[in-house]
C-alpha cells in the first residue's frame, strides 16, 4: 500500500517566503494586529519612535538621528518579523489548501428524482446540491459532494483527500458507506445521498482549517495571552514610572538628563514579551500543519491540545494492537484423534471459508500436513457463518464438517444427538484461550475431532509505544469483542494497562463516561457507526477516514490514513504545541534580565554614574547598549521561527524531569543567551558608532 | 553572628515549625465544622452568637454572596471606626483630652485598620484616646485579621470542593476564626507580655523630671508640620532643652498581642515594638515575632489538610521559609558589614543605628524580615537607618506582594495566586493543560491570579510616579535624593501591600499621602480578596482531575524552586528600575564614599 504523504515543504521555501513577506507588510494594518495586542503595542511604540526620529532630524529632539532612526527601524522590524512568522505558517497551510482546492473544480452532478439507478436525472452544478439530494455517480465521474452510498457499490479513488492512490470500496449499508466530495468513482455506479451543503463539506472544512481561516484561539492560548497582556501592561507602567522617577533623580542629583521618550519606548518593547507574542499564532498554525503532514486533519485546534492532556486511551484491539486477522498456528487433537485428523477436518470445514482466518486454516493444513491436493468436494453444501448457529463449514455426503466457538460446536454436536463430549476438550480449549489465542473446535457430525489454535498476532513494536505512553502518564485500555480470558492474554502480551472484553457500543460509552467522571481526558479511535456515540462522548475522538459518515461527524480528528496508532502522533503534536508556547514564554521573560542590565545603567548613567557598575556586559556606550538590546529583541524572532514551526522536541519522560530539562534549556538559556547576543551586537554596533 | 545569636535564631525557627502542624490542623478541623479541643467551652458561645445574629451554620454561600458579605461588613466597620476617630473628643476614656482626627487622617486611618494595613500617619500616644485604641483600633485588629483568614479559607474550599458553587458562610467563618483562634491566643499572649512588663492601664500620662536635662536638635517645622529646608535642601534644625519627660500610659498589652497575631502592626505608641512598654524584653521580642508568623505559617498546613494532601501545604511553607531565611541572611550580612563611611569615622562594627540594644542585631533583623515578609508592619527598629541594601530587604519583601508568610489569610491566597501562575507556565512547558491540586487552570483562573498578584505592584508604580511629580509629595521627604525616593517607594509599597510599616523619614500626614494612600490600601486589599473569591467560585465548580505521571507534582522540591523563581522574577522585573534609582544607587554611592 503506497501512501502518498503531502510533500514536506522546507521552512524557508521560496514559494512561501515571497508571499509571506508581502503579507507581513499587509498585516501592519492595526485592525489586523488587533488580534495580537502585544504586537499592536509594539507597533504603537514604533510610531512613537518614528516621531522622535523625525523630531531629531528637525533638531527639536536633541538625540542623534542615527540613534532614534535605528531604534525606529528595529522596532518596525520587530512587528514585521512577528507578522512574517505568522504569514510563513499560514503560507505553508495555504500551499496545501491550494492543492486540495484544485480537486474541487466545478463538478456537475446527476440529480436523481428517486433512489433508482434508472430513474430520470437532471444535471446540476455541485454548488446547487443540498442536504438530502440524491445523485447518481457512474464510473470515472467525480462525486460532487459528501454523502452516504444508499445503493450499489463502487471502487473509489480517494487520492484527492488522502493522497493514497489505491482505490477503496464504498458500498451501501455497513461501515463503508461514506463518500467524500472530490473523490472519483473508478468502477461501477452508486447512488449517493448528499449529507452536507456546499461550503460545509469535509473538503471545505479541511481547506478552511489548513488555511487557518477558521482558526479560533484555544482556551489555553487565550489564558497565555492573558498572562502576556498583563505582563505587557506591567512593563508599560514600569516604563511610564521611570519617567517621573528619573525627572526627580535629575533634580535630586543635580546632574544628567531625564530618560528620553525614545529610550523609554525602546525599553518597553524590549521588556514586553514580544518574542512569544510574535510567535504565538505561528505555533498553533504550524501544529495543525504538522499533523496534516502526518495525514491527520484536526477539526479544531482545541482537539489537538486536548490530545496533549489525554490520560486514558481507548484502542480497538483489532487493527491497532494486533494485526487485523487471526492466524491458525496449530491443530490440537482431542481423545482418539490425531493431529492429522484435525488438520483434515479443519481443512474441509474451511475450504469454503473466504475469511482471513479460514484461509489461514487452509494454508496451515496444506503446508504442514501434506494436504495440498485437497479441494472442495463437488457435492459440498456450503454452510455460511450465521449469527444463530455461529458455525461454518460444509456438508458433503454424510460428512458434516463444522468449526466454531466451543459452546456453539458443542451445541451443534448435542443437537445431532451426541451427548459424548471428549473429556480433554475443555482442557485443550482453555489452554489455547489462556494464551490469548482463539480456540475453534472442529467436528464432523457428532464427532468432535480437535481444536484449531487461532492466534492474534500482536504488532511488532507496539509494546514500546505503550511504554512511552505510560511514561507520559497515559493509561491504555484495549477494547475487544473477545472473551475476558483471550483479552487478558493479549493485553498482557501487548502490555496495555487495562482491557474491556466482550465490549458492546454501550459498554464503550459507559467506560468513557466513567473515566470522565473520575476526571480523566479520554481519547478513542473508531470507525463504525456503532462507535459514533462513544466518539461523540470522548474528549479526543479520532475517526478513520474509511469510517462511516456518523463516525466522522462525531469525531474531532480525522485520520486520512486510517491508521489507529496515529493517536500517539496526535498526542505528541498536542503536547508539542503547549510545550513550544511554554518554553518560548519562559525564554522571552528570562531575556528581560539581560535587557535590564543593558538598558538601566545606560539610561541613568548621566544622572548616577555609579550605576555604571551594573553594566556588567561592558557595553560600549549608553546609546549602543540600548540599540543592541533593541536589535537583539528584534532578530531573536526570525531566529526562533524554525523552532516555533517545528515545535520543541518532545521526549516522553515524567513531568518533573521534563520541567527541569526545559527550564534548563529555555529558562537558563533564556537568561544567558541575550547576555551573549547583546554583547555581540554591541561589538558590531560599536564599529560604526 | 555570635554563637548565641545563631542558637537563638535556630531555636526560634524550630519553635515556629513546631506550631505549624497543631495550629494548622486545629484550624482545618475548625473551618470544616468538626469538633475541636475548644468546642466544649466555646461551642455554646458560638451557637449563641449565631442565634442572636440570625446566622444559620448550614446556609452556605456562593462566591458572590461571600464577597458581598465581606465587603458589606468592611463598609460597616469602616463607618464605625471613621465615626470614632472623628468624635473621640466627645467619647469616654480620653484622659489626655486629645482632639478629633482631621477627616483626611480619619479616612486614612480607618481604611488602614479595616484593610489590615495599620499604616499610621498619626502618633498613637499623641493623637488617639484610650477609647479609640481599644474600641476602635483593637477591635479592628481582630476583625480585619478574621476577614483575611475567612477569605483564605473560602479560597481553600474552592480548591478542595468539587462540583459545587458553595464556598462556605462568611459569618460562620468570621465567628469561628475570632472566637476559637484569635481571642484565645491573644489572651495568652497578652498575659505573657504583661508578665514581661508590657503595661495595661487606663492611667493618665505620667510626667516625671529627667535625671539630667538634655539639649538636642530637632527639625524645624512650619505651621503645616512640614520640615523646613534651607536653600540647599537640607533640613533646618533648632536647639531644644528638655527638663522633664511625659511617659504615655494605656491598655497596651491587650492591643499588642493581636497587633502581632493578626499581622496588623499598628502600634499603641509611635515607636511601635521598639517601645519598652510594647516590647520590654528579649523574650517578649521573640514572642512577638512568633505571633507574627504563627497564623500565616499554620494556615499553610490548614490548606494542605483541607485539600487532602498536607505535602502541598509544606511545599508552600517551604517556599515562604526559604524566602524568609534568605532575606534574613542578606539583611544580617548588610547590617553586619555596616556602613564604610561610618567605619572611616573610627566607629567600626555592625550598623546599630536605629536598633534597640536589648534585641541585638540578629533579633532585630529577624523581627524586621518577619514584619515585612508578613503584612504585619510592626517595627522594632528604624528601617530608615538600615544600610541601603539592608533597607532594600524589608522593601523587597513588601514589594514581592506580602507572601513570605504574608498577612493572615491574604499571604496564603496571594501565594496561591503565584502558585497558579507558576503552574500555568510550567504546565505548558511539560505539554499539558495546567492543573493545580487537581483543578484545571483556565482563562478565568489566570485572570484572577494575575490581578491578585499584580494589583499592588501596579498601584505602587502609578502612585509613586504621581508622587515624584507632585511638589507637595516631594516636600514630605526628610532626605532628598535617592534615599527620599526610597522613602516614598516604601510608603506606597507598604500601603498598597497592606503592610503598614513606614521607612520613617517621610511626613505622611499630608493630604497627598493620606488620600492616595487610602486608595492604594483599598485596592491592595479588596481587589485580590474579591478576585480570589471569584476564582474559588470557579474552582469549586470544576471536577477533580486525579494526578498521573504526566501531572507535575506541586508538592515536591522542583516545583517549590520554580515557584520561588517565579515570585522573584515577577518582583524583580516589576521593580528593578525603581529599586535601582533608590536603594541600589544609594548603596553604590555609599561604597563610592559619598
Short mmCIF file of N, CA and C in Angstrom, two decimals, chain B residues 287-416:
data_model
loop_
_atom_site.label_atom_id
_atom_site.label_comp_id
_atom_site.label_asym_id
_atom_site.label_seq_id
_atom_site.Cartn_x
_atom_site.Cartn_y
_atom_site.Cartn_z
N UNK B 287 8.66 36.41 71.33
CA UNK B 287 7.25 36.04 71.38
C UNK B 287 6.47 36.81 70.30
N UNK B 288 6.79 38.08 70.18
CA UNK B 288 6.07 38.88 69.18
C UNK B 288 6.37 38.41 67.76
N UNK B 289 7.64 38.07 67.50
CA UNK B 289 7.97 37.57 66.16
C UNK B 289 7.20 36.27 65.90
N UNK B 290 7.15 35.43 66.93
CA UNK B 290 6.44 34.17 66.79
C UNK B 290 4.97 34.42 66.48
N UNK B 291 4.38 35.39 67.20
CA UNK B 291 2.96 35.70 66.99
C UNK B 291 2.72 36.17 65.55
N UNK B 292 3.67 36.94 65.03
CA UNK B 292 3.51 37.46 63.66
C UNK B 292 3.44 36.31 62.66
N UNK B 293 4.34 35.33 62.84
CA UNK B 293 4.45 34.26 61.84
C UNK B 293 3.51 33.09 62.13
N UNK B 294 2.91 33.10 63.31
CA UNK B 294 2.16 31.92 63.79
C UNK B 294 1.03 31.52 62.84
N UNK B 295 0.08 32.42 62.65
CA UNK B 295 -1.11 32.04 61.85
C UNK B 295 -0.78 31.89 60.36
N UNK B 296 -0.03 32.82 59.75
CA UNK B 296 0.29 32.61 58.32
C UNK B 296 1.01 31.29 58.09
N UNK B 297 1.89 30.92 59.02
CA UNK B 297 2.59 29.65 58.87
C UNK B 297 1.64 28.47 59.00
N UNK B 298 0.80 28.52 60.03
CA UNK B 298 -0.11 27.40 60.29
C UNK B 298 -1.15 27.26 59.18
N UNK B 299 -1.54 28.38 58.58
CA UNK B 299 -2.56 28.31 57.53
C UNK B 299 -2.09 27.45 56.34
N UNK B 300 -0.77 27.40 56.11
CA UNK B 300 -0.31 26.56 55.01
C UNK B 300 -0.65 25.09 55.28
N UNK B 301 -0.56 24.73 56.56
CA UNK B 301 -0.92 23.34 56.90
C UNK B 301 -2.44 23.14 56.83
N UNK B 302 -3.17 24.15 57.29
CA UNK B 302 -4.64 24.10 57.17
C UNK B 302 -5.01 23.84 55.71
N UNK B 303 -4.32 24.57 54.83
CA UNK B 303 -4.54 24.43 53.39
C UNK B 303 -4.25 23.00 52.95
N UNK B 304 -3.08 22.50 53.35
CA UNK B 304 -2.71 21.15 52.97
C UNK B 304 -3.73 20.11 53.42
N UNK B 305 -4.15 20.24 54.67
CA UNK B 305 -5.11 19.28 55.22
C UNK B 305 -6.45 19.38 54.48
N UNK B 306 -6.90 20.61 54.25
CA UNK B 306 -8.23 20.76 53.64
C UNK B 306 -8.26 20.30 52.18
N UNK B 307 -7.14 20.45 51.46
CA UNK B 307 -7.14 19.95 50.07
C UNK B 307 -6.77 18.48 50.02
N UNK B 308 -6.54 17.89 51.18
CA UNK B 308 -6.37 16.44 51.23
C UNK B 308 -4.96 15.97 50.96
N UNK B 309 -3.98 16.86 51.00
CA UNK B 309 -2.60 16.43 50.82
C UNK B 309 -1.71 17.42 51.56
N UNK B 310 -1.32 17.05 52.78
CA UNK B 310 -0.63 18.03 53.61
C UNK B 310 0.73 18.42 53.03
N UNK B 311 1.26 17.56 52.12
CA UNK B 311 2.54 17.93 51.49
C UNK B 311 2.43 19.21 50.68
N UNK B 312 1.23 19.45 50.12
CA UNK B 312 1.03 20.68 49.35
C UNK B 312 1.25 21.90 50.24
N UNK B 313 0.77 21.78 51.49
CA UNK B 313 0.95 22.87 52.43
C UNK B 313 2.41 23.06 52.80
N UNK B 314 3.10 21.94 53.01
CA UNK B 314 4.51 22.03 53.38
C UNK B 314 5.32 22.66 52.26
N UNK B 315 4.94 22.36 51.00
CA UNK B 315 5.67 22.94 49.87
C UNK B 315 5.56 24.46 49.89
N UNK B 316 4.34 24.94 50.13
CA UNK B 316 4.12 26.40 50.18
C UNK B 316 4.92 26.99 51.35
N UNK B 317 4.85 26.31 52.49
CA UNK B 317 5.58 26.80 53.67
C UNK B 317 7.08 26.81 53.38
N UNK B 318 7.53 25.79 52.65
CA UNK B 318 8.96 25.71 52.31
C UNK B 318 9.40 26.93 51.51
N UNK B 319 8.58 27.30 50.52
CA UNK B 319 8.90 28.47 49.70
C UNK B 319 8.97 29.72 50.59
N UNK B 320 7.97 29.85 51.48
CA UNK B 320 7.93 31.01 52.36
C UNK B 320 9.17 31.06 53.26
N UNK B 321 9.48 29.91 53.85
CA UNK B 321 10.62 29.84 54.76
C UNK B 321 11.92 30.17 54.04
N UNK B 322 12.05 29.62 52.83
CA UNK B 322 13.25 29.84 52.04
C UNK B 322 13.46 31.34 51.81
N UNK B 323 12.38 32.02 51.41
CA UNK B 323 12.48 33.46 51.14
C UNK B 323 12.74 34.23 52.42
N UNK B 324 12.12 33.78 53.52
CA UNK B 324 12.28 34.49 54.80
C UNK B 324 13.73 34.36 55.29
N UNK B 325 14.22 33.13 55.27
CA UNK B 325 15.57 32.91 55.79
C UNK B 325 16.59 33.57 54.87
N UNK B 326 16.35 33.49 53.56
CA UNK B 326 17.24 34.15 52.60
C UNK B 326 17.30 35.65 52.86
N UNK B 327 16.14 36.27 53.06
CA UNK B 327 16.09 37.71 53.31
C UNK B 327 16.82 38.03 54.61
N UNK B 328 16.59 37.19 55.60
CA UNK B 328 17.24 37.40 56.90
C UNK B 328 18.75 37.37 56.72
N UNK B 329 19.21 36.40 55.94
CA UNK B 329 20.66 36.26 55.76
C UNK B 329 21.24 37.51 55.10
N UNK B 330 20.57 38.01 54.05
CA UNK B 330 21.08 39.20 53.36
C UNK B 330 21.06 40.41 54.30
N UNK B 331 19.96 40.55 55.03
CA UNK B 331 19.86 41.69 55.95
C UNK B 331 20.95 41.63 57.02
N UNK B 332 21.15 40.43 57.54
CA UNK B 332 22.15 40.22 58.57
C UNK B 332 23.54 40.57 58.02
N UNK B 333 23.78 40.14 56.77
CA UNK B 333 25.06 40.42 56.13
C UNK B 333 25.25 41.93 55.96
N UNK B 334 24.22 42.59 55.44
CA UNK B 334 24.34 44.01 55.14
C UNK B 334 24.54 44.82 56.42
N UNK B 335 23.82 44.46 57.48
CA UNK B 335 23.91 45.24 58.71
C UNK B 335 25.21 44.92 59.46
N UNK B 336 25.69 43.69 59.29
CA UNK B 336 26.96 43.35 59.93
C UNK B 336 28.10 44.07 59.23
N UNK B 337 28.01 44.12 57.90
CA UNK B 337 29.04 44.82 57.14
C UNK B 337 29.05 46.30 57.52
N UNK B 338 27.87 46.81 57.85
CA UNK B 338 27.79 48.19 58.32
C UNK B 338 28.04 49.20 57.22
N UNK B 339 28.32 50.40 57.63
CA UNK B 339 28.48 51.49 56.68
C UNK B 339 29.95 51.90 56.64
N UNK B 340 30.61 51.71 55.50
CA UNK B 340 32.05 52.02 55.43
C UNK B 340 32.34 53.49 55.75
N UNK B 341 31.34 54.36 55.50
CA UNK B 341 31.57 55.78 55.78
C UNK B 341 31.67 56.02 57.29
N UNK B 342 30.83 55.26 58.02
CA UNK B 342 30.87 55.39 59.48
C UNK B 342 32.17 54.78 60.00
N UNK B 343 32.55 53.65 59.39
CA UNK B 343 33.78 52.98 59.80
C UNK B 343 34.98 53.91 59.65
N UNK B 344 34.95 54.73 58.58
CA UNK B 344 36.04 55.68 58.35
C UNK B 344 36.15 56.68 59.50
N UNK B 345 35.00 56.94 60.12
CA UNK B 345 35.00 57.89 61.23
C UNK B 345 35.57 57.28 62.50
N UNK B 346 35.90 56.02 62.41
CA UNK B 346 36.50 55.38 63.57
C UNK B 346 35.52 54.55 64.37
N UNK B 347 34.25 54.53 63.94
CA UNK B 347 33.26 53.71 64.65
C UNK B 347 33.11 52.42 63.86
N UNK B 348 33.87 51.42 64.22
CA UNK B 348 33.80 50.20 63.43
C UNK B 348 32.68 49.32 63.97
N UNK B 349 32.41 48.28 63.23
CA UNK B 349 31.44 47.30 63.71
C UNK B 349 30.13 47.35 62.94
N UNK B 350 29.16 46.65 63.49
CA UNK B 350 27.88 46.48 62.80
C UNK B 350 27.10 47.78 62.86
N UNK B 351 26.09 47.86 61.97
CA UNK B 351 25.27 49.06 61.93
C UNK B 351 24.16 48.94 62.98
N UNK B 352 24.33 49.64 64.11
CA UNK B 352 23.31 49.56 65.18
C UNK B 352 22.46 50.83 65.23
N UNK B 353 22.65 51.72 64.26
CA UNK B 353 21.84 52.93 64.27
C UNK B 353 20.37 52.55 64.12
N UNK B 354 19.53 53.11 65.00
CA UNK B 354 18.09 52.88 64.91
C UNK B 354 17.66 51.53 65.44
N UNK B 355 18.56 50.77 66.06
CA UNK B 355 18.18 49.46 66.60
C UNK B 355 18.18 49.50 68.11
N UNK B 356 17.42 48.62 68.74
CA UNK B 356 17.36 48.53 70.19
C UNK B 356 18.42 47.54 70.65
N UNK B 357 19.25 47.98 71.60
CA UNK B 357 20.33 47.10 72.05
C UNK B 357 19.80 45.83 72.71
N UNK B 358 18.60 45.96 73.36
CA UNK B 358 18.11 44.78 74.08
C UNK B 358 17.69 43.64 73.15
N UNK B 359 17.45 43.94 71.88
CA UNK B 359 17.08 42.87 70.94
C UNK B 359 18.29 42.32 70.20
N UNK B 360 19.37 43.11 70.16
CA UNK B 360 20.56 42.67 69.44
C UNK B 360 20.37 42.76 67.94
N UNK B 361 21.44 42.50 67.21
CA UNK B 361 21.38 42.64 65.75
C UNK B 361 20.51 41.56 65.11
N UNK B 362 20.80 40.31 65.46
CA UNK B 362 20.05 39.21 64.83
C UNK B 362 18.59 39.27 65.21
N UNK B 363 18.33 39.57 66.48
CA UNK B 363 16.95 39.65 66.95
C UNK B 363 16.19 40.73 66.21
N UNK B 364 16.82 41.88 66.05
CA UNK B 364 16.18 42.98 65.35
C UNK B 364 15.92 42.60 63.89
N UNK B 365 16.94 42.04 63.26
CA UNK B 365 16.79 41.69 61.84
C UNK B 365 15.70 40.66 61.64
N UNK B 366 15.62 39.71 62.56
CA UNK B 366 14.59 38.69 62.45
C UNK B 366 13.21 39.34 62.52
N UNK B 367 13.06 40.27 63.46
CA UNK B 367 11.78 40.97 63.57
C UNK B 367 11.46 41.71 62.28
N UNK B 368 12.46 42.37 61.71
CA UNK B 368 12.18 43.19 60.53
C UNK B 368 11.81 42.36 59.31
N UNK B 369 12.47 41.21 59.13
CA UNK B 369 12.05 40.39 57.98
C UNK B 369 10.68 39.77 58.25
N UNK B 370 10.42 39.41 59.50
CA UNK B 370 9.11 38.81 59.81
C UNK B 370 8.00 39.83 59.58
N UNK B 371 8.23 41.05 60.01
CA UNK B 371 7.16 42.03 59.97
C UNK B 371 6.93 42.56 58.56
N UNK B 372 7.96 42.51 57.70
CA UNK B 372 7.74 42.98 56.33
C UNK B 372 7.44 41.81 55.39
N UNK B 373 7.88 40.63 55.74
CA UNK B 373 7.53 39.47 54.94
C UNK B 373 6.05 39.15 55.11
N UNK B 374 5.57 39.26 56.33
CA UNK B 374 4.14 39.22 56.55
C UNK B 374 3.66 40.65 56.34
N UNK B 375 2.37 40.86 56.27
CA UNK B 375 1.91 42.23 56.08
C UNK B 375 1.71 42.88 57.44
N UNK B 376 2.50 42.46 58.45
CA UNK B 376 2.30 42.97 59.80
C UNK B 376 2.63 44.47 59.86
N UNK B 377 3.89 44.78 59.68
CA UNK B 377 4.26 46.19 59.64
C UNK B 377 4.54 46.79 61.00
N UNK B 378 4.50 45.98 62.06
CA UNK B 378 5.02 46.47 63.33
C UNK B 378 6.53 46.61 63.12
N UNK B 379 7.16 47.53 63.84
CA UNK B 379 8.61 47.63 63.68
C UNK B 379 9.27 47.65 65.04
N UNK B 380 10.49 47.11 65.09
CA UNK B 380 11.26 47.15 66.32
C UNK B 380 12.55 47.89 66.09
N UNK B 381 12.67 48.53 64.91
CA UNK B 381 13.86 49.31 64.59
C UNK B 381 13.46 50.33 63.53
N UNK B 382 14.34 51.31 63.30
CA UNK B 382 14.06 52.31 62.28
C UNK B 382 14.54 51.77 60.93
N UNK B 383 13.63 51.50 60.03
CA UNK B 383 14.04 50.98 58.72
C UNK B 383 14.85 52.03 57.96
N UNK B 384 14.56 53.27 58.26
CA UNK B 384 15.26 54.37 57.60
C UNK B 384 16.75 54.33 57.90
N UNK B 385 17.09 53.74 59.05
CA UNK B 385 18.50 53.76 59.47
C UNK B 385 19.26 52.51 59.04
N UNK B 386 18.59 51.61 58.35
CA UNK B 386 19.29 50.42 57.87
C UNK B 386 20.25 50.84 56.76
N UNK B 387 21.25 49.99 56.49
CA UNK B 387 22.13 50.27 55.36
C UNK B 387 21.28 50.21 54.09
N UNK B 388 21.75 50.77 52.97
CA UNK B 388 20.92 50.78 51.76
C UNK B 388 20.44 49.38 51.35
N UNK B 389 21.36 48.42 51.30
CA UNK B 389 20.95 47.07 50.90
C UNK B 389 20.08 46.46 52.01
N UNK B 390 20.45 46.73 53.24
CA UNK B 390 19.64 46.27 54.37
C UNK B 390 18.23 46.81 54.27
N UNK B 391 18.11 48.09 53.92
CA UNK B 391 16.79 48.70 53.80
C UNK B 391 16.01 48.17 52.62
N UNK B 392 16.76 47.68 51.62
CA UNK B 392 16.08 47.14 50.45
C UNK B 392 15.39 45.81 50.77
N UNK B 393 15.88 45.13 51.80
CA UNK B 393 15.29 43.83 52.13
C UNK B 393 13.84 43.96 52.60
N UNK B 394 13.57 44.79 53.65
CA UNK B 394 12.17 44.97 54.02
C UNK B 394 11.35 45.48 52.84
N UNK B 395 11.91 46.42 52.09
CA UNK B 395 11.18 46.98 50.95
C UNK B 395 10.87 45.89 49.92
N UNK B 396 11.86 45.04 49.63
CA UNK B 396 11.64 43.98 48.65
C UNK B 396 10.62 42.97 49.14
N UNK B 397 10.71 42.65 50.42
CA UNK B 397 9.75 41.68 50.96
C UNK B 397 8.33 42.21 50.80
N UNK B 398 8.17 43.51 50.99
CA UNK B 398 6.84 44.09 50.82
C UNK B 398 6.46 44.08 49.34
N UNK B 399 7.42 44.47 48.49
CA UNK B 399 7.13 44.57 47.06
C UNK B 399 6.83 43.21 46.43
N UNK B 400 7.35 42.14 47.02
CA UNK B 400 7.06 40.81 46.46
C UNK B 400 5.58 40.50 46.56
N UNK B 401 4.84 41.28 47.36
CA UNK B 401 3.40 41.10 47.41
C UNK B 401 2.92 40.51 48.71
N UNK B 402 3.74 40.58 49.75
CA UNK B 402 3.36 40.07 51.07
C UNK B 402 2.97 38.60 51.00
N UNK B 403 3.95 37.80 50.66
CA UNK B 403 3.67 36.37 50.53
C UNK B 403 4.69 35.55 51.31
N UNK B 404 5.69 36.23 51.87
CA UNK B 404 6.68 35.49 52.66
C UNK B 404 6.05 35.34 54.05
N UNK B 405 5.23 34.33 54.16
CA UNK B 405 4.26 34.12 55.23
C UNK B 405 3.07 35.04 54.97
N UNK B 406 3.33 36.32 54.72
CA UNK B 406 2.24 37.21 54.30
C UNK B 406 1.28 37.54 55.40
N UNK B 407 0.26 38.31 55.06
CA UNK B 407 -0.76 38.68 56.03
C UNK B 407 -1.54 37.45 56.43
N UNK B 408 -2.22 37.49 57.56
CA UNK B 408 -3.04 36.33 57.94
C UNK B 408 -4.08 36.14 56.83
N UNK B 409 -4.09 35.00 56.23
CA UNK B 409 -5.04 34.72 55.15
C UNK B 409 -4.58 35.29 53.83
N UNK B 410 -4.39 36.60 53.78
CA UNK B 410 -4.05 37.22 52.50
C UNK B 410 -2.71 36.70 51.98
N UNK B 411 -1.79 36.41 52.88
CA UNK B 411 -0.50 35.88 52.44
C UNK B 411 -0.68 34.57 51.72
N UNK B 412 -1.54 33.71 52.27
CA UNK B 412 -1.74 32.40 51.66
C UNK B 412 -2.43 32.54 50.31
N UNK B 413 -3.52 33.35 50.26
CA UNK B 413 -4.22 33.37 48.97
C UNK B 413 -3.42 34.09 47.89
N UNK B 414 -2.59 35.05 48.28
CA UNK B 414 -1.74 35.68 47.26
C UNK B 414 -0.68 34.68 46.79
N UNK B 415 -0.15 33.91 47.72
CA UNK B 415 0.83 32.89 47.36
C UNK B 415 0.19 31.86 46.42
N UNK B 416 -1.07 31.52 46.67
CA UNK B 416 -1.74 30.55 45.81
C UNK B 416 -1.91 31.13 44.41
#
